[in-house]
Coordinates of C-alpha atoms and ligand atoms in Angstrom, one line a residue:
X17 CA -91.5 -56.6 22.1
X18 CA -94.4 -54.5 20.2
X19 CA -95.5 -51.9 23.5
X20 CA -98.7 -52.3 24.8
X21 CA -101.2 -49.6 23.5
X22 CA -104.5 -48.5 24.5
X23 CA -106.2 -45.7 22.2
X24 CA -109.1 -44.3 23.7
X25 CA -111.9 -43.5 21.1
X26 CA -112.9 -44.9 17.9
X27 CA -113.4 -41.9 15.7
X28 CA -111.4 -40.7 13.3
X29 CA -108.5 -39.7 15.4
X30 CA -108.7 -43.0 17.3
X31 CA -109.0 -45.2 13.9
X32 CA -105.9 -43.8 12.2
X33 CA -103.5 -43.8 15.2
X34 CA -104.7 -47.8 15.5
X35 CA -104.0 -48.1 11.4
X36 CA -101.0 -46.5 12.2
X37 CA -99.2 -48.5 14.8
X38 CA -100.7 -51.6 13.2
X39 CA -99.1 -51.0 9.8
X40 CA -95.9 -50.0 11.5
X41 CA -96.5 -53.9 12.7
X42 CA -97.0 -53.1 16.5
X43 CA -100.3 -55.3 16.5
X44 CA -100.8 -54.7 20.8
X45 CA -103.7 -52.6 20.2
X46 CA -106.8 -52.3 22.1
X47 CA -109.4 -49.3 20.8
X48 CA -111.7 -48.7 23.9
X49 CA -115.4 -46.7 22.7
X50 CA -117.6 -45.6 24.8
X51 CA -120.6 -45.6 22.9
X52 CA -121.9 -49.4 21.2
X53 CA -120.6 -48.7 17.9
X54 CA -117.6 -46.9 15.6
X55 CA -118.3 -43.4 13.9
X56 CA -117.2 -40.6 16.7
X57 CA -119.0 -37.5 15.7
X58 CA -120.0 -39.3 12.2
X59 CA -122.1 -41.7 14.5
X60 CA -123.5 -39.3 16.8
X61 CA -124.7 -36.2 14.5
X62 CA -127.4 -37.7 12.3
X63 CA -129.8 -34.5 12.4
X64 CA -131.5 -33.8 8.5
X65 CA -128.6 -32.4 6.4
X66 CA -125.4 -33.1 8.0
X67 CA -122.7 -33.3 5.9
X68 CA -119.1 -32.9 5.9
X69 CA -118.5 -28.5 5.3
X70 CA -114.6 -30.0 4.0
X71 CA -114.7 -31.4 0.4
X72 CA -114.2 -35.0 0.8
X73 CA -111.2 -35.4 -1.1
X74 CA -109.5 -33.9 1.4
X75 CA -111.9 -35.2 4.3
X76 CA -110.6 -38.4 4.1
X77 CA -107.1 -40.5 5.0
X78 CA -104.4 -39.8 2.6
X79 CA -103.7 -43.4 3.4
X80 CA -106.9 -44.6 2.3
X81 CA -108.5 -42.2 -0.9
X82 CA -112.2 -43.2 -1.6
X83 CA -113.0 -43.7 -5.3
X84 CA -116.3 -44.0 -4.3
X85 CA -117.8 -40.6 -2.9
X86 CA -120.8 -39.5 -4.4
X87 CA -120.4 -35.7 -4.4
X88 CA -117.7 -33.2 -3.4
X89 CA -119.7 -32.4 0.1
X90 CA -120.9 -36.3 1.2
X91 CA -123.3 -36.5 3.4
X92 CA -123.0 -37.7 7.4
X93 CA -124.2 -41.3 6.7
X94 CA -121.5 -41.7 3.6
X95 CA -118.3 -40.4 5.3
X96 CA -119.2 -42.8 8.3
X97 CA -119.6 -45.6 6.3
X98 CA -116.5 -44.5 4.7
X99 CA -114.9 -44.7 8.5
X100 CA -116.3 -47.9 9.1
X101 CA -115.1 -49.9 6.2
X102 CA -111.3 -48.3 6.2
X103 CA -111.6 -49.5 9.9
X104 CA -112.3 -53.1 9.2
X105 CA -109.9 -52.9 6.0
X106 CA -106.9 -51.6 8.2
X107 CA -107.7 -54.5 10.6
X108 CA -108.7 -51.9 13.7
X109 CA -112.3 -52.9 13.9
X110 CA -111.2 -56.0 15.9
X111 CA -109.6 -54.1 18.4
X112 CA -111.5 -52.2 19.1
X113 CA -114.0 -53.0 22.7
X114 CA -117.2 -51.0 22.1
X115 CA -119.7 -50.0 25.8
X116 CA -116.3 -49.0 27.2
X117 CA -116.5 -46.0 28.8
X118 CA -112.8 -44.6 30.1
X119 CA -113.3 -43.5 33.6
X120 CA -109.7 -43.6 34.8
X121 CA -106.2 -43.8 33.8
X122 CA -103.2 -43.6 36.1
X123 CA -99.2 -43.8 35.4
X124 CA -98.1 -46.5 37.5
X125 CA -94.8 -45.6 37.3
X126 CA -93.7 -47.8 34.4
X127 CA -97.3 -48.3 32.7
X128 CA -100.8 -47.1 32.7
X129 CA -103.4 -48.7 34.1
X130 CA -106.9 -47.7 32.6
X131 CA -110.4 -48.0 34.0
X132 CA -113.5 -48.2 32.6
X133 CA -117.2 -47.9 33.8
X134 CA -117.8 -51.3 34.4
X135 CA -114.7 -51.5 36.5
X136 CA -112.9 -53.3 34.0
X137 CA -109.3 -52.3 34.0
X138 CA -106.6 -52.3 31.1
X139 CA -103.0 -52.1 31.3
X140 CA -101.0 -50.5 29.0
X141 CA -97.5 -48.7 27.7
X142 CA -98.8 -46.4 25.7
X143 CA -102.1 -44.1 26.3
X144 CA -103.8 -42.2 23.2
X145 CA -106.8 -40.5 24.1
X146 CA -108.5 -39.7 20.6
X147 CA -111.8 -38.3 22.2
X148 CA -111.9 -35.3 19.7
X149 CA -113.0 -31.9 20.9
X150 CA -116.6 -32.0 19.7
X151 CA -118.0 -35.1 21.3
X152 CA -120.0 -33.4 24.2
X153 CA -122.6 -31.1 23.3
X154 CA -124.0 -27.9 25.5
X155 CA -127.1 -26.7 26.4
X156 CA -126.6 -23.4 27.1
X157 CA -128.4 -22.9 30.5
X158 CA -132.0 -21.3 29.2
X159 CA -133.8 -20.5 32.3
X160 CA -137.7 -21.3 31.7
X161 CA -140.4 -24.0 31.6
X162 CA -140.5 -25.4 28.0
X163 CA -142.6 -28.6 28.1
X164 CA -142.3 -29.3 24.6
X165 CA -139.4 -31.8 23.6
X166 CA -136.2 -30.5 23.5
X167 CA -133.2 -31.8 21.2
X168 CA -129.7 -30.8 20.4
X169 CA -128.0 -31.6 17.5
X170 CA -125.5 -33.9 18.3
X171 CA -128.5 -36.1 19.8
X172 CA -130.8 -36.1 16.6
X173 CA -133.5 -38.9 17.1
X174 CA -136.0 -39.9 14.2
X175 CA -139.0 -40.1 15.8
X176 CA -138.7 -36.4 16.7
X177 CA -142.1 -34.4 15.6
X178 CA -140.6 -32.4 12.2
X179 CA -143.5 -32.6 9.5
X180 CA -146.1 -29.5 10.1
X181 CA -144.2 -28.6 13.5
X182 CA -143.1 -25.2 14.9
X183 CA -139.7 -25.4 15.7
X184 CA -137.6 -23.0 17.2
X185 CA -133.8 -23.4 16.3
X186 CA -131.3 -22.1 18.9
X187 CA -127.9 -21.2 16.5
X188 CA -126.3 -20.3 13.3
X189 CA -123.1 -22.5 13.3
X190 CA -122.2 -24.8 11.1
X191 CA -124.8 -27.5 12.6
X192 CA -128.0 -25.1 12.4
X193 CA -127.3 -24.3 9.0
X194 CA -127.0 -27.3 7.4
X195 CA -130.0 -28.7 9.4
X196 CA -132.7 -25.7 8.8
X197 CA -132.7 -25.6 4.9
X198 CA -133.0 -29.6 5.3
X199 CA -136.4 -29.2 7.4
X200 CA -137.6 -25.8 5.6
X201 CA -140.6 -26.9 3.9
X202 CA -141.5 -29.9 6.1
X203 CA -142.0 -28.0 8.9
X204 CA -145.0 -25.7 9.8
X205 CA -142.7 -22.8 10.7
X206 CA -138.7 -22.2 11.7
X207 CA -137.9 -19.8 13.8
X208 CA -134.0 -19.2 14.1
X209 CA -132.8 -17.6 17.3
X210 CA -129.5 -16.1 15.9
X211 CA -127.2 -14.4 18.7
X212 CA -124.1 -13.6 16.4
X213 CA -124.7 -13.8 12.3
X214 CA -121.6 -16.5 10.4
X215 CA -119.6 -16.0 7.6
X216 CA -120.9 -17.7 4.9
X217 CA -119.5 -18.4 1.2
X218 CA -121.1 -20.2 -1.7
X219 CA -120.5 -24.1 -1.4
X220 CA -118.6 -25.9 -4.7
X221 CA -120.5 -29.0 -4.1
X222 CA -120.9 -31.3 -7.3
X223 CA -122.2 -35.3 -7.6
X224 CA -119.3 -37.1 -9.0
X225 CA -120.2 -39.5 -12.1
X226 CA -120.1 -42.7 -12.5
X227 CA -117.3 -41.9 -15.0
X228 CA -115.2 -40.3 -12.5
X229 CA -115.8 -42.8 -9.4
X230 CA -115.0 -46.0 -12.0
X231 CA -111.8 -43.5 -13.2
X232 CA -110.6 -43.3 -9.8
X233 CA -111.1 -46.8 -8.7
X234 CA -108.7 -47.9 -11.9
X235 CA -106.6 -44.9 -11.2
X236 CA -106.3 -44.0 -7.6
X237 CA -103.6 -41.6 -8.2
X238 CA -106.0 -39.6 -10.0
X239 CA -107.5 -38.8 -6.6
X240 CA -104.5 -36.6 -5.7
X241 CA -105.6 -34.0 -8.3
X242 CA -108.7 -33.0 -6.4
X243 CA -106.9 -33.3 -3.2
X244 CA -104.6 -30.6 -4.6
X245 CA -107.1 -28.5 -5.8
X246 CA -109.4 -29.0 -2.5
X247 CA -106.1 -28.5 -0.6
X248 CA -105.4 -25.2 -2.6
X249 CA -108.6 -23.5 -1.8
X250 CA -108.1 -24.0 1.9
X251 CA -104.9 -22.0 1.8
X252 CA -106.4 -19.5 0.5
X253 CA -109.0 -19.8 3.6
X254 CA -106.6 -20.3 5.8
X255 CA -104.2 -17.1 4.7
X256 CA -107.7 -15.5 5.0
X257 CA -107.9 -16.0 8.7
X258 CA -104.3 -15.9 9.6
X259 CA -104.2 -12.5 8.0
X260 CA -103.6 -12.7 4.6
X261 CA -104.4 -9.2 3.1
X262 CA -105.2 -10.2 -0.1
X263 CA -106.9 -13.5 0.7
X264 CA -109.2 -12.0 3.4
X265 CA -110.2 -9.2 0.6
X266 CA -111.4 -12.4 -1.2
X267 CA -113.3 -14.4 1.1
X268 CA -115.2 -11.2 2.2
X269 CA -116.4 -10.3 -1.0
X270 CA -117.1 -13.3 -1.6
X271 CA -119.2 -13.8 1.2
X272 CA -120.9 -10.2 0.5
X273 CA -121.4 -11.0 -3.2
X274 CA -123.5 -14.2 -2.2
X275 CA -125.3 -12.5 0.8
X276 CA -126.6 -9.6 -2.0
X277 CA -127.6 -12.4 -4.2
X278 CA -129.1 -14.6 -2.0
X279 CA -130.7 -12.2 0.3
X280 CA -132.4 -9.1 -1.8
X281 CA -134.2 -7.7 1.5
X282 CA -131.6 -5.1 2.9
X283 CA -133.4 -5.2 6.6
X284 CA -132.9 -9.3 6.9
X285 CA -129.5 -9.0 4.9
X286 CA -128.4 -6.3 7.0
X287 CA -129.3 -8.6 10.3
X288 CA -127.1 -11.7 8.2
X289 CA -124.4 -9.6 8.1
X290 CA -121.2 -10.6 10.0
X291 CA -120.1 -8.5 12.8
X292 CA -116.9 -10.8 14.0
X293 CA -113.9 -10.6 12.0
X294 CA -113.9 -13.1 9.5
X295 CA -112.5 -16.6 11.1
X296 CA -113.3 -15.6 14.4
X297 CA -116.0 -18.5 13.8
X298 CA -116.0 -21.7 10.9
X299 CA -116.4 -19.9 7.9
X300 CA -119.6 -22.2 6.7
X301 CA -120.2 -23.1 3.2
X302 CA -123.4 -23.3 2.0
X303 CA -125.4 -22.5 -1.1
X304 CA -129.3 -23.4 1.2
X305 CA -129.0 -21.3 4.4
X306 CA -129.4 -17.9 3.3
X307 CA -132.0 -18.7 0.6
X308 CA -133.8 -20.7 3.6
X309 CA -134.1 -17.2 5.8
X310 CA -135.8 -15.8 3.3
X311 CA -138.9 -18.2 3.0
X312 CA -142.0 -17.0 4.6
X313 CA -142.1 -20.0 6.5
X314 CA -138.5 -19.4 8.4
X315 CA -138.2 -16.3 10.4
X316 CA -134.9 -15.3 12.0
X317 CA -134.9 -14.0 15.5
X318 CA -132.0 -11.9 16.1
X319 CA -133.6 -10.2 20.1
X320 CA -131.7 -12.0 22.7
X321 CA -132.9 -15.0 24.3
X322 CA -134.6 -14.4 27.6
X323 CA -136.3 -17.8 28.7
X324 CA -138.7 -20.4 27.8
X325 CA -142.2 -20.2 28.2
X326 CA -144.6 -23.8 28.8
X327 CA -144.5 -23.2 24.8
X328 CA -142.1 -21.4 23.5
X329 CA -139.0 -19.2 23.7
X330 CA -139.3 -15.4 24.7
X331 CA -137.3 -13.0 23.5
X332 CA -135.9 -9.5 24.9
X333 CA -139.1 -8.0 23.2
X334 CA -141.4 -9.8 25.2
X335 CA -142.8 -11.8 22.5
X336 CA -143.1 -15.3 23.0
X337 CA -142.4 -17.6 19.7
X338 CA -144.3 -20.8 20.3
X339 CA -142.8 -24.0 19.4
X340 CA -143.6 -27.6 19.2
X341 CA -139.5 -28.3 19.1
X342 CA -136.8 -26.8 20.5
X343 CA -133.4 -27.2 19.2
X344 CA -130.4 -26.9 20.0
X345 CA -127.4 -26.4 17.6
X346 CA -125.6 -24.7 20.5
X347 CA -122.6 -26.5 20.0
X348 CA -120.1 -28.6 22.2
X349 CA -118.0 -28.4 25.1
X350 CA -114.5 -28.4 22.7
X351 CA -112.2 -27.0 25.4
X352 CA -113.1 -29.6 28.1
X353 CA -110.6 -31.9 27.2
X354 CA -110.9 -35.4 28.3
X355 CA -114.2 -34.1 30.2
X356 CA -115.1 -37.8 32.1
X357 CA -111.8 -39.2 32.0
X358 CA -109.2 -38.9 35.3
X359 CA -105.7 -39.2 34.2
X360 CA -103.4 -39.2 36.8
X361 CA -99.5 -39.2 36.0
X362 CA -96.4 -39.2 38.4
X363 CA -96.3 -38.2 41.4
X364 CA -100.2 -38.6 41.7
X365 CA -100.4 -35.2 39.4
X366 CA -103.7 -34.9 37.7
X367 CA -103.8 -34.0 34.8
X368 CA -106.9 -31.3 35.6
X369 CA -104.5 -29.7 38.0
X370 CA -101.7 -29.4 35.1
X371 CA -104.5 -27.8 32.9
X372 CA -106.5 -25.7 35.4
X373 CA -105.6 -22.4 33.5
X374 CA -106.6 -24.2 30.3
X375 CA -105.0 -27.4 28.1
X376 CA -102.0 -27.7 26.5
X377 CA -100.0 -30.2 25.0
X378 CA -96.4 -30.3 23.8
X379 CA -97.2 -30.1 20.2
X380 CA -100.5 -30.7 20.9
X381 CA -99.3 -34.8 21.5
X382 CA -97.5 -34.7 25.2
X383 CA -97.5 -33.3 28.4
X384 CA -95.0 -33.0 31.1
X385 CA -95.5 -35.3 33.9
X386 CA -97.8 -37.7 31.8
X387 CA -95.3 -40.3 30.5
X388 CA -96.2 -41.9 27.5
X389 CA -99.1 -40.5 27.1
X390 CA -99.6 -38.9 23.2
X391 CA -103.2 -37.1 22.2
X392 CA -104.4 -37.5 19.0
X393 CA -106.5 -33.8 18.4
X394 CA -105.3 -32.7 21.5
X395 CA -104.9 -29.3 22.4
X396 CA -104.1 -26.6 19.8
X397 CA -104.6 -28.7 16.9
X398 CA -107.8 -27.6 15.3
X399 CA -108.3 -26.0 12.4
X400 CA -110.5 -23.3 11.1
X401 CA -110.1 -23.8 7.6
X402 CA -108.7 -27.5 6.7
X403 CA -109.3 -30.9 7.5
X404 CA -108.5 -31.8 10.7
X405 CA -107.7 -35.1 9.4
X406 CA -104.9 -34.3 7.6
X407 CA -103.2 -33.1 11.8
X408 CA -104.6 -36.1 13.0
X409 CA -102.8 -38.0 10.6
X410 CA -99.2 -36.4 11.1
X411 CA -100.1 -37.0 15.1
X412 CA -100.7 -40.7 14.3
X413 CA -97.3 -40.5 12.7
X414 CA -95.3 -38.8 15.2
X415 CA -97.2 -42.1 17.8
X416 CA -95.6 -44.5 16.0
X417 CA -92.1 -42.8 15.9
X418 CA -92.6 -42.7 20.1
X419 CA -93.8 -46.5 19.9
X420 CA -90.8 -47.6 17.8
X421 CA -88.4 -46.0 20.5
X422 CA -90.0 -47.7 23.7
X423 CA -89.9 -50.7 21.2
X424 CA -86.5 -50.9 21.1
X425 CA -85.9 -50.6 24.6
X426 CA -85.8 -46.7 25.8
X427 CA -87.4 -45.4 28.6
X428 CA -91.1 -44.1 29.1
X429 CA -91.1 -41.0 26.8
X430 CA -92.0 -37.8 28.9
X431 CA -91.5 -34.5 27.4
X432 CA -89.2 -31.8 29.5
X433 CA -91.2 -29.3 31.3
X434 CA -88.9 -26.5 29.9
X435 CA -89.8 -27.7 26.0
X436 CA -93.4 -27.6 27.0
X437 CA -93.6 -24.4 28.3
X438 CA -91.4 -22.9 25.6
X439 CA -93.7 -24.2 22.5
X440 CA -97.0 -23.2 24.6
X441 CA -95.4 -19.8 25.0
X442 CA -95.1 -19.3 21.7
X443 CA -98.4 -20.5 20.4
X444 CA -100.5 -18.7 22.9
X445 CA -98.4 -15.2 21.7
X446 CA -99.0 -16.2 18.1
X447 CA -102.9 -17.2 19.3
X448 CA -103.2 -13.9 21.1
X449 CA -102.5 -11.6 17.7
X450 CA -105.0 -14.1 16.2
X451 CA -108.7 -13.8 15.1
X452 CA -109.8 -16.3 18.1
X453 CA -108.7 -14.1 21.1
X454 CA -110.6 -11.5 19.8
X455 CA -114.3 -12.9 19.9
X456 CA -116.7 -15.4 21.1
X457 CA -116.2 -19.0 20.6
X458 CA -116.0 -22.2 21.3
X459 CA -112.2 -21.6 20.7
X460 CA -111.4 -20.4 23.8
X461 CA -111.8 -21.5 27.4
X462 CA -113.5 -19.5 30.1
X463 CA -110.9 -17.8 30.7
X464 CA -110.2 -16.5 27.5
X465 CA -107.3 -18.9 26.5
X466 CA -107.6 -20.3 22.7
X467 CA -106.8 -24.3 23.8
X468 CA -108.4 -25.5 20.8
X469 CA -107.0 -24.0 17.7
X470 CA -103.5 -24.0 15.8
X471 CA -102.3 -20.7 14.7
X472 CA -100.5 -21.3 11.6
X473 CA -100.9 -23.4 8.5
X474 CA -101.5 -27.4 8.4
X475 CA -98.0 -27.4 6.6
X476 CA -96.3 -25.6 9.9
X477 CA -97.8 -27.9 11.7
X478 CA -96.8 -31.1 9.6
X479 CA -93.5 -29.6 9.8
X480 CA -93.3 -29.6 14.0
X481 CA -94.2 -32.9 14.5
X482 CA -92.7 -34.3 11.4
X483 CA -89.7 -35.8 13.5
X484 CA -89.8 -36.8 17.1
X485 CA -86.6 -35.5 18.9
X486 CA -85.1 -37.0 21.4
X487 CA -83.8 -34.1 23.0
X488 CA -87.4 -33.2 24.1
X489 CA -87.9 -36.0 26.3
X490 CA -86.9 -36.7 29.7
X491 CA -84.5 -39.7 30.0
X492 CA -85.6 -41.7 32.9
X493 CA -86.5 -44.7 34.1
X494 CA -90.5 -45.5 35.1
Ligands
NAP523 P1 -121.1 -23.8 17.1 O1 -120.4 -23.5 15.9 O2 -120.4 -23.7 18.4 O3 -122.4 -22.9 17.1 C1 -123.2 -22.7 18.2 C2 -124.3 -21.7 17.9 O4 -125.1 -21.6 19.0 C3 -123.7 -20.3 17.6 O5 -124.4 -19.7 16.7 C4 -123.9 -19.7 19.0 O6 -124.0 -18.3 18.9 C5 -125.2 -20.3 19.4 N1 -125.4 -20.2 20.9 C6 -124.7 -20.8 21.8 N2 -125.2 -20.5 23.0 C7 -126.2 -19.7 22.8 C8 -127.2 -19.0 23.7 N3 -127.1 -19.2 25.0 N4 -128.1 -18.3 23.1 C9 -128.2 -18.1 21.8 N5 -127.3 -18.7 20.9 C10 -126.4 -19.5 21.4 O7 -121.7 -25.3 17.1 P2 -122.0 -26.2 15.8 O8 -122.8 -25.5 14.8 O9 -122.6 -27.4 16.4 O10 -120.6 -26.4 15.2 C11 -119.5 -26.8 16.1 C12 -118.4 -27.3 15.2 O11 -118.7 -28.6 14.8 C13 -118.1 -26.5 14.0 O12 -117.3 -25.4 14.1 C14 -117.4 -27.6 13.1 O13 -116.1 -27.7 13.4 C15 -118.2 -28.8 13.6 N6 -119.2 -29.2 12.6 C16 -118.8 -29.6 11.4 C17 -119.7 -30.0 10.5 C18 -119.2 -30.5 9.2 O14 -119.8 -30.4 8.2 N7 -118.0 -31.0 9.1 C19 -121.0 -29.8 10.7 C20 -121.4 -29.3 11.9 C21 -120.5 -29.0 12.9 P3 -122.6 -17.4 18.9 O15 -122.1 -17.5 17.6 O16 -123.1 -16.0 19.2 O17 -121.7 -17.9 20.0

């Protein structure tokens, strides 16, 4: 009997655990999306310059390499068409039931029964909410009276007045600077309201020949080389922000040695100049962002933010900065996990309740009380400095070991509360000698708990979930 599954999201995370139960030949798999098309965050960020800030190589499946990227850094239209045909290669496209917006889903005690918006209900073994942590963007709460039109990244439109505009960008993440050296020149004038300057280091983007894309195509082994290389640097990244002495020494000067080239004004450079410990936010590549600050048509606004005006944004110095478009690259609500969805388990529990301090997940896959339930990017499973694809993947794995159990007969898989709170005891110490608990960002919840990242390496972490033990699970019937 091949358990029933239903995977909730069609993004990334929710495409590979489909592949991957379908390859492992358990074909009971329905992919509910709320929005009318594939893509996840590839879909819904189409503002001028997105592009993946993780070399392709290693921003893609290892189960499906790409001979045919263009460039080292693809653009956001190339990795989701990249998406899209692995999808209807690996057979998940047709499973997958797009305008269906999970509203509910509740342990039955023996299955889940899942809801959507147009009261159409699903019943499944197996729940796999793969709703990433960076589907729901904030508007930070701006008090004021701006009656221009107002945008935030995530929500890009084409029609949006760009070409000899003011615009007023609120941001300096990864989304702001990719998007303001894209629109420097075709606007009238950028201003950039920065509130806390990134760490930036040079980008090692290059177009990849026609030579190299027909090599690999022949070859596709010859992929793994820049896959090791690509996978190389991020260690040294990662060792940067999980302490590594010598690493961090690196990245820094680094990131100094391209500010002073980049930036020869000492006044603006000294305004660029990171004030977090490095990793506290992305570290963002880019070779355009800095040189873009120092046109005379971009000005950076580092006063605080007080409101908007009918036409503009004042600042803490009373000036107002008119604007014919306000943006915001403010980012998304990551630590809301499963924002929208109500997930009930036994006993009624919901699974709010379980996370009111802040989420966590066995492994980041499983919680106690939620039988066979198994996140894919759940809690604790992001990374600063890798692909997140490459957790996600491992995840999908670790799925279809849990899938082949109940396949051959055992009971609903829910992990012991004792194994839960042991592993989140020991990531949140590990998190709280970390870079994240030391700073703002979208790392951590309100109340100061980091519920989004993984503390280690992406090898650690491959390592945890490489085998699915029994032992951690409850043995119990319904
Ligand atoms: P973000 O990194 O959360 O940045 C949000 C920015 O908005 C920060 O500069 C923040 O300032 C600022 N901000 C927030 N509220 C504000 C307020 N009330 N007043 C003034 N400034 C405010 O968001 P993001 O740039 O959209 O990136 C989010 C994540 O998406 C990234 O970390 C990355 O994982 C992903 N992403 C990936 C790519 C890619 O290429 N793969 C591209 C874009 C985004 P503070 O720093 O002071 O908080």
């Amino acid at each position: 009997m091949s358990p029933r599954v239903v995977v909730i999201g069609a993004g990334f995370g929710g495409i590979a655990a489909a592949a991957a139960l379908l390859e492992a030949g358990f074909d009971d798999v329905v992919v509910l999306e709320r929005a009318a098309s594939t893509g996840g965050v590839w879909r819904d960020n189409t503002y001028p310059g997105c592009a993946c800030d993780v070399p392709a190589p290693l921003y893609s499946y290892s189960f499906a390499p790409n001979p045919r990227w263009s460039r080292r850094f693809p653009a956001h239209d190339e990795i989701l068409a990249y998406l899209r045909a692995t999808a209807d290669r690996l057979g998940v496209t047709g499973r997958v039931c797009l305008n269906a917006a999970v509203t509910s889903a509740t342990w039955t005690g023996g299955h889940w029964r899942v809801e959507t918006a147009d009261g159409t209900t699903y019943e499944a073994d197996v729940l796999v909410p793969a709703v990433g942590q960076l589907g729901n963007p904030v508007l930070p709460a701006i008090p004021g009276s701006y009656e221009g039109p107002v945008v935030h990244t995530a929500r890009w439109r084409d029609d949006l007045p760009v070409d000899g505009a003011r615009i007023g960008v609120i941001g300096t993440g990864a989304s702001a600077i990719q998007l303001v050296p894209a629109i420097a020149g075709r606007a009238a004038h950028i201003t950039v309201f920065q509130r806390t300057p990134p760490w930036t280091l040079p980008r090692p983007d290059r177009r990849y020949g026609r030579g190299r894309r027909y090599a690999y195509g022949k070859m596709p082994s010859l992929m793994l080389l820049p896959r090791a290389g690509v996978w190389a640097m991020t260690v040294v990244t990662g060792r940067a922000i999980t302490g590594g002495r010598v690493a961090g020494a690196l990245v820094r000067t680094a990131s100094r040695v391209q500010r002073r080239l980049q930036v020869r004004d000492a006044d603006l450079r000294a305004r660029l100049t990171p004030v977090d410990p490095m990793g506290c936010k992305r570290v963002l590549f880019t070779n355009d962002w800095l040189p873009a600050l120092t046109r005379p048509d971009v000005s950076l606004v580092t006063e605080k933010i007080l409101e908007t005006t009918p036409s503009g944004v004042r600042t803490a110095d009373g000036q107002v900065h008119e604007c014919d478009l306000l943006v915001y690259a403010t980012g998304f609500a990551a630590t809301d996990f499963l924002a929208g969805i109500r997930v009930t388990g036994r006993d009624g529990r919901a699974l709010a309740d379980e996370w009111a301090a802040g989420a966590y997940a066995h492994l980041g896959l499983t919680v106690p009380g939620f039988p066979n339930l198994f996140l894919v990017y759940g809690p604790n499973t992001n990374t600063g400095n890798t692909s997140v694809l490459y957790f996600i993947e491992h995840q999908a794995a670790y799925l279809v070991q849990a899938v082949r159990r109940l396949a051959s007969g055992a009971n609903p898989l829910e992990v012991r509360r004792e194994v839960a709170a042991a592993y989140d005891e020991e990531i949140q110490q590990r998190l709280t000698r970390s870079v994240w608990a030391s700073c703002r960002s979208w790392y951590r919840n309100a109340a100061g708990r980091v519920v989004t990242n993984w503390p280690g390496m992406a090898s650690e972490y491959r390592r945890r979930v490489a085998r699915l033990r029994p032992s951690d699970y409850i043995s119990r019937n319904g």
